């Protein structure tokens, strides 16, 4: 029913109209919000897809419940399941997708205001999006520290531990606490950068939301900060987070890579995008 609401800002609720809007209105402030679904094509499973998602495949780790793998109190008692997963997800094993490259293209063209990602795989950085353009809302594998005394552990030691399936410990002999990558576990605070930037979507002239179930707060509220008259595009396998309810929401249901290719095509950027992806 909501699809029938007449658009206010766009001519129609289609990608072609979005492309026209970007070109004719000289859109320069695009916020992108992403989740695990932009990395599944790279071979990294998401959490919640039935059958293929991580939560559906954690049985072999003998967890009391799937989310325990990212639960800080569970980790204190048993860090092994997390490190089993870390071994699989660790950066360096995967290549950025067409969708990551599309975000880089937005940056290259000076159109990216900010990328908010829930992902911890660092593929945005690997695609060449500069760190200062990214809010890693749930942290990342880029650094790590002792959960007791907070002393950082050098990358080389961390990488070796993950490679050799060992649980890294604090180097301070008097401490010997468990070391954890700076990814946000359930029960932990989000990085300061998230709070500092969380109202930024209110100053965007376009929002693109891709590959997320929008089921984790406070990230899930970000699209609601986008102004009512600002178009929001959802590119996702399923409809999520009430997107589609506003007059200028555009729903592109399907694979992220296919969706961004369609948008790039409508903008006349498809060759550039494919070329960038080939070189990444
Ligand atoms: P999620 O809850 O698993 O949701 C993923 C969403 O993406 C679902 O709506 C899927 O339907 C959709 N989806 C999956 N594949 C595709 C695809 N190819 N094209 C389009 N849509 C697709 O994941 P969220 O990110 O929403 O949940 C937040 C968690 C997941 C964050 O805390 C992340 O740290 C965590 N996570 C991150 C990674 C990663 O870094 N790559 C992997 C797995 C989980």
PDB file of C-alpha atoms and ligand atoms in Angstrom:
ATOM      1  CA  UNK A   1       0.000   0.000   0.000  1.00  0.00           C
ATOM      2  CA  UNK A   2       2.806   2.354   0.985  1.00  0.00           C
ATOM      3  CA  UNK A   3       4.296   1.990  -2.488  1.00  0.00           C
ATOM      4  CA  UNK A   4       1.316   3.975  -3.706  1.00  0.00           C
ATOM      5  CA  UNK A   5       2.201   7.128  -1.750  1.00  0.00           C
ATOM      6  CA  UNK A   6       3.120   9.766  -4.348  1.00  0.00           C
ATOM      7  CA  UNK A   7       6.730  10.916  -4.021  1.00  0.00           C
ATOM      8  CA  UNK A   8       7.438  14.508  -2.961  1.00  0.00           C
ATOM      9  CA  UNK A   9      11.081  15.012  -3.881  1.00  0.00           C
ATOM     10  CA  UNK A  10      11.585  12.335  -6.540  1.00  0.00           C
ATOM     11  CA  UNK A  11       9.621  12.121  -9.787  1.00  0.00           C
ATOM     12  CA  UNK A  12       8.901   8.473  -9.105  1.00  0.00           C
ATOM     13  CA  UNK A  13      10.077   5.871  -6.636  1.00  0.00           C
ATOM     14  CA  UNK A  14      12.558   4.288  -9.026  1.00  0.00           C
ATOM     15  CA  UNK A  15      16.351   4.134  -9.415  1.00  0.00           C
ATOM     16  CA  UNK A  16      16.093   6.140 -12.640  1.00  0.00           C
ATOM     17  CA  UNK A  17      14.470   8.974 -10.698  1.00  0.00           C
ATOM     18  CA  UNK A  18      17.126   8.698  -8.005  1.00  0.00           C
ATOM     19  CA  UNK A  19      19.833   8.989 -10.681  1.00  0.00           C
ATOM     20  CA  UNK A  20      18.112  12.045 -12.128  1.00  0.00           C
ATOM     21  CA  UNK A  21      17.802  13.542  -8.642  1.00  0.00           C
ATOM     22  CA  UNK A  22      21.534  13.011  -7.979  1.00  0.00           C
ATOM     23  CA  UNK A  23      22.564  14.600 -11.273  1.00  0.00           C
ATOM     24  CA  UNK A  24      20.063  17.443 -11.573  1.00  0.00           C
ATOM     25  CA  UNK A  25      19.967  18.504  -7.933  1.00  0.00           C
ATOM     26  CA  UNK A  26      23.752  18.302  -7.654  1.00  0.00           C
ATOM     27  CA  UNK A  27      23.551  15.943  -4.700  1.00  0.00           C
ATOM     28  CA  UNK A  28      26.815  16.041  -2.736  1.00  0.00           C
ATOM     29  CA  UNK A  29      25.983  14.697   0.701  1.00  0.00           C
ATOM     30  CA  UNK A  30      25.204  11.014   0.498  1.00  0.00           C
ATOM     31  CA  UNK A  31      25.165   8.917   3.652  1.00  0.00           C
ATOM     32  CA  UNK A  32      25.571   5.185   3.242  1.00  0.00           C
ATOM     33  CA  UNK A  33      24.542   2.708   5.960  1.00  0.00           C
ATOM     34  CA  UNK A  34      25.638  -0.875   5.613  1.00  0.00           C
ATOM     35  CA  UNK A  35      25.702  -4.286   7.251  1.00  0.00           C
ATOM     36  CA  UNK A  36      26.833  -7.842   6.724  1.00  0.00           C
ATOM     37  CA  UNK A  37      24.785  -8.239   3.511  1.00  0.00           C
ATOM     38  CA  UNK A  38      27.265  -6.135   1.521  1.00  0.00           C
ATOM     39  CA  UNK A  39      30.011  -8.657   2.324  1.00  0.00           C
ATOM     40  CA  UNK A  40      28.215 -11.956   1.727  1.00  0.00           C
ATOM     41  CA  UNK A  41      29.204 -11.866  -1.960  1.00  0.00           C
ATOM     42  CA  UNK A  42      32.834 -11.710  -0.752  1.00  0.00           C
ATOM     43  CA  UNK A  43      32.261 -15.055   0.975  1.00  0.00           C
ATOM     44  CA  UNK A  44      31.714 -13.755   4.532  1.00  0.00           C
ATOM     45  CA  UNK A  45      28.443 -15.082   5.962  1.00  0.00           C
ATOM     46  CA  UNK A  46      26.013 -12.622   7.554  1.00  0.00           C
ATOM     47  CA  UNK A  47      24.398 -13.271  10.951  1.00  0.00           C
ATOM     48  CA  UNK A  48      20.744 -13.715  10.327  1.00  0.00           C
ATOM     49  CA  UNK A  49      20.129 -15.183   6.861  1.00  0.00           C
ATOM     50  CA  UNK A  50      18.455 -18.565   7.390  1.00  0.00           C
ATOM     51  CA  UNK A  51      20.762 -21.555   6.638  1.00  0.00           C
ATOM     52  CA  UNK A  52      23.774 -19.536   5.427  1.00  0.00           C
ATOM     53  CA  UNK A  53      24.017 -17.027   8.314  1.00  0.00           C
ATOM     54  CA  UNK A  54      26.604 -17.380  11.090  1.00  0.00           C
ATOM     55  CA  UNK A  55      23.983 -17.837  13.779  1.00  0.00           C
ATOM     56  CA  UNK A  56      22.566 -20.820  11.908  1.00  0.00           C
ATOM     57  CA  UNK A  57      26.037 -22.352  11.711  1.00  0.00           C
ATOM     58  CA  UNK A  58      27.346 -21.844  15.219  1.00  0.00           C
ATOM     59  CA  UNK A  59      26.067 -25.169  16.537  1.00  0.00           C
ATOM     60  CA  UNK A  60      29.496 -26.731  16.139  1.00  0.00           C
ATOM     61  CA  UNK A  61      30.874 -24.193  18.633  1.00  0.00           C
ATOM     62  CA  UNK A  62      28.606 -25.568  21.384  1.00  0.00           C
ATOM     63  CA  UNK A  63      27.339 -22.160  22.393  1.00  0.00           C
ATOM     64  CA  UNK A  64      24.441 -21.846  24.853  1.00  0.00           C
ATOM     65  CA  UNK A  65      22.816 -19.386  22.375  1.00  0.00           C
ATOM     66  CA  UNK A  66      24.216 -17.982  19.104  1.00  0.00           C
ATOM     67  CA  UNK A  67      24.754 -14.381  20.243  1.00  0.00           C
ATOM     68  CA  UNK A  68      26.984 -15.644  23.072  1.00  0.00           C
ATOM     69  CA  UNK A  69      29.882 -15.619  20.616  1.00  0.00           C
ATOM     70  CA  UNK A  70      29.802 -11.802  20.859  1.00  0.00           C
ATOM     71  CA  UNK A  71      28.814 -11.572  24.514  1.00  0.00           C
ATOM     72  CA  UNK A  72      31.478 -10.016  26.726  1.00  0.00           C
ATOM     73  CA  UNK A  73      30.650 -12.006  29.874  1.00  0.00           C
ATOM     74  CA  UNK A  74      30.570 -15.267  27.918  1.00  0.00           C
ATOM     75  CA  UNK A  75      33.902 -14.325  26.307  1.00  0.00           C
ATOM     76  CA  UNK A  76      35.534 -13.859  29.723  1.00  0.00           C
ATOM     77  CA  UNK A  77      34.762 -17.458  30.598  1.00  0.00           C
ATOM     78  CA  UNK A  78      35.222 -18.994  27.179  1.00  0.00           C
ATOM     79  CA  UNK A  79      36.986 -17.004  24.441  1.00  0.00           C
ATOM     80  CA  UNK A  80      37.474 -20.023  22.156  1.00  0.00           C
ATOM     81  CA  UNK A  81      34.231 -19.790  20.123  1.00  0.00           C
ATOM     82  CA  UNK A  82      34.969 -16.151  19.354  1.00  0.00           C
ATOM     83  CA  UNK A  83      38.526 -16.926  18.261  1.00  0.00           C
ATOM     84  CA  UNK A  84      37.292 -19.811  16.102  1.00  0.00           C
ATOM     85  CA  UNK A  85      35.077 -17.309  14.336  1.00  0.00           C
ATOM     86  CA  UNK A  86      37.820 -14.656  14.244  1.00  0.00           C
ATOM     87  CA  UNK A  87      40.033 -17.133  12.434  1.00  0.00           C
ATOM     88  CA  UNK A  88      37.392 -17.334   9.688  1.00  0.00           C
ATOM     89  CA  UNK A  89      36.472 -13.646   9.519  1.00  0.00           C
ATOM     90  CA  UNK A  90      39.920 -12.115   9.921  1.00  0.00           C
ATOM     91  CA  UNK A  91      40.773  -9.373   7.390  1.00  0.00           C
ATOM     92  CA  UNK A  92      43.119 -10.346   4.595  1.00  0.00           C
ATOM     93  CA  UNK A  93      41.216 -13.424   3.445  1.00  0.00           C
ATOM     94  CA  UNK A  94      38.490 -11.665   1.476  1.00  0.00           C
ATOM     95  CA  UNK A  95      38.203  -9.275  -1.441  1.00  0.00           C
ATOM     96  CA  UNK A  96      35.902  -6.197  -1.482  1.00  0.00           C
ATOM     97  CA  UNK A  97      32.670  -6.580  -3.464  1.00  0.00           C
ATOM     98  CA  UNK A  98      31.210  -4.408  -6.232  1.00  0.00           C
ATOM     99  CA  UNK A  99      29.144  -2.740  -3.496  1.00  0.00           C
ATOM    100  CA  UNK A 100      32.263  -1.745  -1.517  1.00  0.00           C
ATOM    101  CA  UNK A 101      33.687  -0.339  -4.763  1.00  0.00           C
ATOM    102  CA  UNK A 102      30.479   1.598  -5.412  1.00  0.00           C
ATOM    103  CA  UNK A 103      30.967   3.354  -2.051  1.00  0.00           C
ATOM    104  CA  UNK A 104      34.568   4.115  -3.054  1.00  0.00           C
ATOM    105  CA  UNK A 105      33.268   5.545  -6.331  1.00  0.00           C
ATOM    106  CA  UNK A 106      30.892   7.844  -4.424  1.00  0.00           C
ATOM    107  CA  UNK A 107      33.895   8.996  -2.407  1.00  0.00           C
ATOM    108  CA  UNK A 108      36.041   9.516  -5.530  1.00  0.00           C
ATOM    109  CA  UNK A 109      33.299  11.664  -7.014  1.00  0.00           C
ATOM    110  CA  UNK A 110      33.119  13.791  -3.844  1.00  0.00           C
ATOM    111  CA  UNK A 111      29.571  12.651  -3.074  1.00  0.00           C
ATOM    112  CA  UNK A 112      30.108  10.665   0.114  1.00  0.00           C
ATOM    113  CA  UNK A 113      29.266  12.488   3.338  1.00  0.00           C
ATOM    114  CA  UNK A 114      29.821   9.479   5.600  1.00  0.00           C
ATOM    115  CA  UNK A 115      29.697   5.709   5.567  1.00  0.00           C
ATOM    116  CA  UNK A 116      28.160   4.115   8.650  1.00  0.00           C
ATOM    117  CA  UNK A 117      28.995   0.436   8.750  1.00  0.00           C
ATOM    118  CA  UNK A 118      28.175  -2.327  11.191  1.00  0.00           C
ATOM    119  CA  UNK A 119      30.755  -4.556   9.564  1.00  0.00           C
ATOM    120  CA  UNK A 120      33.962  -5.559  11.254  1.00  0.00           C
ATOM    121  CA  UNK A 121      35.647  -7.011   8.158  1.00  0.00           C
ATOM    122  CA  UNK A 122      37.478  -3.794   7.120  1.00  0.00           C
ATOM    123  CA  UNK A 123      36.515  -4.355   3.444  1.00  0.00           C
ATOM    124  CA  UNK A 124      35.494  -0.691   3.064  1.00  0.00           C
ATOM    125  CA  UNK A 125      39.038   0.347   3.929  1.00  0.00           C
ATOM    126  CA  UNK A 126      40.421  -2.306   1.607  1.00  0.00           C
ATOM    127  CA  UNK A 127      38.289  -0.878  -1.203  1.00  0.00           C
ATOM    128  CA  UNK A 128      40.064   2.435  -0.582  1.00  0.00           C
ATOM    129  CA  UNK A 129      37.486   4.437   1.372  1.00  0.00           C
ATOM    130  CA  UNK A 130      39.593   6.547   3.780  1.00  0.00           C
ATOM    131  CA  UNK A 131      39.227   5.797   7.498  1.00  0.00           C
ATOM    132  CA  UNK A 132      37.960   9.287   8.319  1.00  0.00           C
ATOM    133  CA  UNK A 133      34.961   8.768   5.990  1.00  0.00           C
ATOM    134  CA  UNK A 134      33.897   5.619   7.855  1.00  0.00           C
ATOM    135  CA  UNK A 135      32.083   5.273  11.153  1.00  0.00           C
ATOM    136  CA  UNK A 136      32.702   1.708  12.236  1.00  0.00           C
ATOM    137  CA  UNK A 137      29.718   1.559  14.545  1.00  0.00           C
ATOM    138  CA  UNK A 138      30.587  -1.853  15.928  1.00  0.00           C
ATOM    139  CA  UNK A 139      34.348  -1.384  15.834  1.00  0.00           C
ATOM    140  CA  UNK A 140      36.647  -3.564  13.739  1.00  0.00           C
ATOM    141  CA  UNK A 141      39.538  -5.994  13.735  1.00  0.00           C
ATOM    142  CA  UNK A 142      41.907  -3.092  13.028  1.00  0.00           C
ATOM    143  CA  UNK A 143      43.171  -2.912  16.658  1.00  0.00           C
ATOM    144  CA  UNK A 144      42.950  -4.965  19.867  1.00  0.00           C
ATOM    145  CA  UNK A 145      43.541  -4.646  23.599  1.00  0.00           C
ATOM    146  CA  UNK A 146      43.454  -6.454  26.944  1.00  0.00           C
ATOM    147  CA  UNK A 147      39.911  -6.586  28.343  1.00  0.00           C
ATOM    148  CA  UNK A 148      41.287  -6.034  31.884  1.00  0.00           C
ATOM    149  CA  UNK A 149      44.002  -3.348  31.768  1.00  0.00           C
ATOM    150  CA  UNK A 150      43.187  -2.102  28.207  1.00  0.00           C
ATOM    151  CA  UNK A 151      46.819  -2.310  27.076  1.00  0.00           C
ATOM    152  CA  UNK A 152      47.013  -2.596  23.284  1.00  0.00           C
ATOM    153  CA  UNK A 153      48.523  -5.661  21.685  1.00  0.00           C
ATOM    154  CA  UNK A 154      50.701  -5.142  18.571  1.00  0.00           C
ATOM    155  CA  UNK A 155      49.094  -6.245  15.260  1.00  0.00           C
ATOM    156  CA  UNK A 156      51.850  -8.715  14.454  1.00  0.00           C
ATOM    157  CA  UNK A 157      51.285 -10.691  17.666  1.00  0.00           C
ATOM    158  CA  UNK A 158      47.519 -10.607  17.161  1.00  0.00           C
ATOM    159  CA  UNK A 159      47.743 -11.823  13.560  1.00  0.00           C
ATOM    160  CA  UNK A 160      50.037 -14.662  14.546  1.00  0.00           C
ATOM    161  CA  UNK A 161      47.697 -15.751  17.356  1.00  0.00           C
ATOM    162  CA  UNK A 162      44.623 -15.739  15.102  1.00  0.00           C
ATOM    163  CA  UNK A 163      46.500 -17.597  12.361  1.00  0.00           C
ATOM    164  CA  UNK A 164      47.684 -20.250  14.793  1.00  0.00           C
ATOM    165  CA  UNK A 165      44.285 -20.494  16.499  1.00  0.00           C
ATOM    166  CA  UNK A 166      45.617 -19.348  19.854  1.00  0.00           C
ATOM    167  CA  UNK A 167      43.884 -17.033  22.318  1.00  0.00           C
ATOM    168  CA  UNK A 168      46.082 -13.940  22.723  1.00  0.00           C
ATOM    169  CA  UNK A 169      46.847 -12.710  26.243  1.00  0.00           C
ATOM    170  CA  UNK A 170      48.009  -9.369  27.630  1.00  0.00           C
ATOM    171  CA  UNK A 171      51.778  -8.930  27.393  1.00  0.00           C
ATOM    172  CA  UNK A 172      51.999  -7.406  30.871  1.00  0.00           C
ATOM    173  CA  UNK A 173      53.068 -10.337  33.025  1.00  0.00           C
ATOM    174  CA  UNK A 174      51.219  -9.057  36.089  1.00  0.00           C
ATOM    175  CA  UNK A 175      47.994  -8.884  34.065  1.00  0.00           C
ATOM    176  CA  UNK A 176      47.836 -11.750  31.556  1.00  0.00           C
ATOM    177  CA  UNK A 177      44.213 -10.748  30.749  1.00  0.00           C
ATOM    178  CA  UNK A 178      42.392 -11.870  27.642  1.00  0.00           C
ATOM    179  CA  UNK A 179      42.931  -9.797  24.515  1.00  0.00           C
ATOM    180  CA  UNK A 180      39.978  -8.935  22.286  1.00  0.00           C
ATOM    181  CA  UNK A 181      39.810  -7.035  18.977  1.00  0.00           C
ATOM    182  CA  UNK A 182      38.180  -3.612  19.326  1.00  0.00           C
ATOM    183  CA  UNK A 183      34.878  -4.874  17.990  1.00  0.00           C
ATOM    184  CA  UNK A 184      31.822  -4.014  20.047  1.00  0.00           C
ATOM    185  CA  UNK A 185      30.337  -6.978  21.897  1.00  0.00           C
ATOM    186  CA  UNK A 186      26.831  -7.133  23.310  1.00  0.00           C
ATOM    187  CA  UNK A 187      26.992  -5.305  26.615  1.00  0.00           C
ATOM    188  CA  UNK A 188      29.719  -2.877  25.450  1.00  0.00           C
ATOM    189  CA  UNK A 189      29.501   0.804  24.541  1.00  0.00           C
ATOM    190  CA  UNK A 190      29.650   1.924  20.904  1.00  0.00           C
ATOM    191  CA  UNK A 191      32.678   3.935  19.775  1.00  0.00           C
ATOM    192  CA  UNK A 192      32.645   7.644  20.499  1.00  0.00           C
ATOM    193  CA  UNK A 193      32.704   8.313  16.717  1.00  0.00           C
ATOM    194  CA  UNK A 194      29.254   6.773  16.406  1.00  0.00           C
ATOM    195  CA  UNK A 195      27.747   9.119  18.980  1.00  0.00           C
ATOM    196  CA  UNK A 196      29.579  12.109  17.538  1.00  0.00           C
ATOM    197  CA  UNK A 197      28.183  11.429  14.044  1.00  0.00           C
ATOM    198  CA  UNK A 198      24.818   9.894  14.749  1.00  0.00           C
ATOM    199  CA  UNK A 199      22.759  12.945  13.785  1.00  0.00           C
ATOM    200  CA  UNK A 200      24.776  13.581  10.614  1.00  0.00           C
ATOM    201  CA  UNK A 201      22.159  11.789   8.441  1.00  0.00           C
ATOM    202  CA  UNK A 202      19.885  14.790   9.144  1.00  0.00           C
ATOM    203  CA  UNK A 203      22.113  16.893   6.889  1.00  0.00           C
ATOM    204  CA  UNK A 204      22.275  14.345   4.054  1.00  0.00           C
ATOM    205  CA  UNK A 205      20.608  14.878   0.687  1.00  0.00           C
ATOM    206  CA  UNK A 206      20.392  11.139  -0.003  1.00  0.00           C
ATOM    207  CA  UNK A 207      20.642   7.986   2.113  1.00  0.00           C
ATOM    208  CA  UNK A 208      21.553   4.550   0.781  1.00  0.00           C
ATOM    209  CA  UNK A 209      20.921   1.650   3.165  1.00  0.00           C
ATOM    210  CA  UNK A 210      22.313  -1.701   2.075  1.00  0.00           C
ATOM    211  CA  UNK A 211      22.749  -5.264   3.324  1.00  0.00           C
ATOM    212  CA  UNK A 212      21.458  -4.858   6.848  1.00  0.00           C
ATOM    213  CA  UNK A 213      18.529  -6.310   8.757  1.00  0.00           C
ATOM    214  CA  UNK A 214      18.435  -3.067  10.811  1.00  0.00           C
ATOM    215  CA  UNK A 215      17.845  -5.170  13.882  1.00  0.00           C
ATOM    216  CA  UNK A 216      20.669  -3.920  16.112  1.00  0.00           C
ATOM    217  CA  UNK A 217      20.159  -0.682  18.035  1.00  0.00           C
ATOM    218  CA  UNK A 218      21.206   2.116  18.108  1.00  0.00           C
ATOM    219  CA  UNK A 219      22.438   1.669  14.504  1.00  0.00           C
ATOM    220  CA  UNK A 220      18.941   0.691  13.393  1.00  0.00           C
ATOM    221  CA  UNK A 221      17.695   4.206  14.226  1.00  0.00           C
ATOM    222  CA  UNK A 222      20.105   5.989  11.863  1.00  0.00           C
ATOM    223  CA  UNK A 223      17.702   6.010   8.856  1.00  0.00           C
ATOM    224  CA  UNK A 224      15.098   7.776  10.999  1.00  0.00           C
ATOM    225  CA  UNK A 225      17.437  10.786  11.363  1.00  0.00           C
ATOM    226  CA  UNK A 226      17.262  11.373   7.594  1.00  0.00           C
ATOM    227  CA  UNK A 227      14.900  14.275   6.907  1.00  0.00           C
ATOM    228  CA  UNK A 228      11.414  13.435   5.717  1.00  0.00           C
ATOM    229  CA  UNK A 229      11.908  15.056   2.276  1.00  0.00           C
ATOM    230  CA  UNK A 230      15.269  13.352   1.677  1.00  0.00           C
ATOM    231  CA  UNK A 231      15.114  10.199  -0.453  1.00  0.00           C
ATOM    232  CA  UNK A 232      16.194   6.952   1.181  1.00  0.00           C
ATOM    233  CA  UNK A 233      17.099   3.928  -0.931  1.00  0.00           C
ATOM    234  CA  UNK A 234      17.063   0.421   0.517  1.00  0.00           C
ATOM    235  CA  UNK A 235      19.057  -2.190  -1.403  1.00  0.00           C
ATOM    236  CA  UNK A 236      18.524  -5.488   0.427  1.00  0.00           C
ATOM    237  CA  UNK A 237      17.242  -9.027  -0.041  1.00  0.00           C
ATOM    238  CA  UNK A 238      14.296  -8.257   2.220  1.00  0.00           C
ATOM    239  CA  UNK A 239      12.403  -5.212   3.337  1.00  0.00           C
ATOM    240  CA  UNK A 240      13.626  -4.013   6.742  1.00  0.00           C
ATOM    241  CA  UNK A 241      13.321  -1.252   9.331  1.00  0.00           C
ATOM    242  CA  UNK A 242      10.054   0.165   8.059  1.00  0.00           C
ATOM    243  CA  UNK A 243      11.769   1.512   4.942  1.00  0.00           C
ATOM    244  CA  UNK A 244       9.285   2.133   2.187  1.00  0.00           C
ATOM    245  CA  UNK A 245       6.914   3.926   4.523  1.00  0.00           C
ATOM    246  CA  UNK A 246       7.946   7.424   3.438  1.00  0.00           C
ATOM    247  CA  UNK A 247       6.942   9.116   0.189  1.00  0.00           C
ATOM    248  CA  UNK A 248      10.527   9.245  -1.128  1.00  0.00           C
ATOM    249  CA  UNK A 249      11.700   5.806  -0.024  1.00  0.00           C
ATOM    250  CA  UNK A 250      12.843   3.584  -2.893  1.00  0.00           C
ATOM    251  CA  UNK A 251      13.009  -0.176  -2.346  1.00  0.00           C
ATOM    252  CA  UNK A 252      15.384  -2.220  -4.494  1.00  0.00           C
ATOM    253  CA  UNK A 253      14.864  -5.740  -3.240  1.00  0.00           C
ATOM    254  CA  UNK A 254      17.583  -8.165  -4.359  1.00  0.00           C
ATOM    255  CA  UNK A 255      21.350  -8.636  -4.181  1.00  0.00           C
ATOM    256  CA  UNK A 256      23.381  -5.537  -3.200  1.00  0.00           C
ATOM    257  CA  UNK A 257      25.808  -5.952  -6.090  1.00  0.00           C
ATOM    258  CA  UNK A 258      22.956  -6.138  -8.610  1.00  0.00           C
ATOM    259  CA  UNK A 259      21.281  -3.097  -7.031  1.00  0.00           C
ATOM    260  CA  UNK A 260      24.371  -0.876  -7.092  1.00  0.00           C
ATOM    261  CA  UNK A 261      25.105  -1.971 -10.666  1.00  0.00           C
ATOM    262  CA  UNK A 262      21.599  -0.822 -11.662  1.00  0.00           C
ATOM    263  CA  UNK A 263      22.082   2.493  -9.891  1.00  0.00           C
ATOM    264  CA  UNK A 264      25.546   2.956 -11.428  1.00  0.00           C
ATOM    265  CA  UNK A 265      24.076   2.160 -14.843  1.00  0.00           C
ATOM    266  CA  UNK A 266      21.310   4.741 -14.396  1.00  0.00           C
ATOM    267  CA  UNK A 267      24.024   7.273 -13.499  1.00  0.00           C
ATOM    268  CA  UNK A 268      26.211   6.340 -16.490  1.00  0.00           C
ATOM    269  CA  UNK A 269      28.939   5.050 -14.151  1.00  0.00           C
ATOM    270  CA  UNK A 270      28.736   1.321 -14.822  1.00  0.00           C
ATOM    271  CA  UNK A 271      31.996   0.961 -16.798  1.00  0.00           C
ATOM    272  CA  UNK A 272      33.826   3.022 -14.218  1.00  0.00           C
ATOM    273  CA  UNK A 273      32.446   0.843 -11.434  1.00  0.00           C
ATOM    274  CA  UNK A 274      33.381  -2.442 -13.139  1.00  0.00           C
ATOM    275  CA  UNK A 275      36.816  -1.050 -13.911  1.00  0.00           C
ATOM    276  CA  UNK A 276      37.350   0.015 -10.303  1.00  0.00           C
ATOM    277  CA  UNK A 277      36.229  -3.398  -9.050  1.00  0.00           C
ATOM    278  CA  UNK A 278      38.579  -5.199 -11.464  1.00  0.00           C
ATOM    279  CA  UNK A 279      41.497  -3.139 -10.148  1.00  0.00           C
ATOM    280  CA  UNK A 280      40.619  -3.654  -6.443  1.00  0.00           C
TER     281      UNK A 280
HETATM  282  P1  LIG B   1      22.300  -9.344   9.571  1.00  0.00           P
HETATM  283  O1  LIG B   1      21.395  -9.161  10.725  1.00  0.00           O
HETATM  284  O2  LIG B   1      22.860 -10.699   9.337  1.00  0.00           O
HETATM  285  O3  LIG B   1      21.449  -8.918   8.276  1.00  0.00           O
HETATM  286  C1  LIG B   1      21.951  -9.011   6.981  1.00  0.00           C
HETATM  287  C2  LIG B   1      20.906  -8.449   6.019  1.00  0.00           C
HETATM  288  O4  LIG B   1      21.470  -8.408   4.719  1.00  0.00           O
HETATM  289  C3  LIG B   1      19.635  -9.286   5.941  1.00  0.00           C
HETATM  290  O5  LIG B   1      18.528  -8.424   5.867  1.00  0.00           O
HETATM  291  C4  LIG B   1      19.816 -10.059   4.629  1.00  0.00           C
HETATM  292  O6  LIG B   1      18.594 -10.350   3.988  1.00  0.00           O
HETATM  293  C5  LIG B   1      20.613  -9.090   3.815  1.00  0.00           C
HETATM  294  N1  LIG B   1      21.501  -9.690   2.826  1.00  0.00           N
HETATM  295  C6  LIG B   1      22.331 -10.756   2.966  1.00  0.00           C
HETATM  296  N2  LIG B   1      23.034 -10.968   1.842  1.00  0.00           N
HETATM  297  C7  LIG B   1      22.637 -10.004   0.952  1.00  0.00           C
HETATM  298  C8  LIG B   1      23.006  -9.679  -0.371  1.00  0.00           C
HETATM  299  N3  LIG B   1      23.937 -10.363  -1.051  1.00  0.00           N
HETATM  300  N4  LIG B   1      22.391  -8.626  -0.974  1.00  0.00           N
HETATM  301  C9  LIG B   1      21.451  -7.913  -0.312  1.00  0.00           C
HETATM  302  N5  LIG B   1      21.070  -8.164   0.942  1.00  0.00           N
HETATM  303  C10 LIG B   1      21.672  -9.193   1.583  1.00  0.00           C
HETATM  304  O7  LIG B   1      23.507  -8.323   9.579  1.00  0.00           O
HETATM  305  P2  LIG B   1      23.542  -6.813  10.119  1.00  0.00           P
HETATM  306  O8  LIG B   1      24.800  -6.234   9.628  1.00  0.00           O
HETATM  307  O9  LIG B   1      22.284  -6.096   9.864  1.00  0.00           O
HETATM  308  O10 LIG B   1      23.629  -7.059  11.692  1.00  0.00           O
HETATM  309  C11 LIG B   1      24.456  -6.355  12.458  1.00  0.00           C
HETATM  310  C12 LIG B   1      25.657  -7.179  12.976  1.00  0.00           C
HETATM  311  C13 LIG B   1      26.182  -8.188  12.008  1.00  0.00           C
HETATM  312  C14 LIG B   1      26.815  -6.279  13.196  1.00  0.00           C
HETATM  313  O11 LIG B   1      27.102  -6.203  14.550  1.00  0.00           O
HETATM  314  C15 LIG B   1      28.024  -6.869  12.445  1.00  0.00           C
HETATM  315  O12 LIG B   1      29.207  -6.726  13.162  1.00  0.00           O
HETATM  316  C16 LIG B   1      27.671  -8.273  12.260  1.00  0.00           C
HETATM  317  N6  LIG B   1      28.357  -9.031  11.180  1.00  0.00           N
HETATM  318  C17 LIG B   1      29.329  -8.461  10.418  1.00  0.00           C
HETATM  319  C18 LIG B   1      29.940  -9.191   9.413  1.00  0.00           C
HETATM  320  C19 LIG B   1      31.001  -8.529   8.588  1.00  0.00           C
HETATM  321  O13 LIG B   1      31.754  -7.721   9.096  1.00  0.00           O
HETATM  322  N7  LIG B   1      31.071  -8.840   7.295  1.00  0.00           N
HETATM  323  C20 LIG B   1      29.558 -10.506   9.169  1.00  0.00           C
HETATM  324  C21 LIG B   1      28.544 -11.074   9.976  1.00  0.00           C
HETATM  325  C22 LIG B   1      27.946 -10.310  10.970  1.00  0.00           C
END
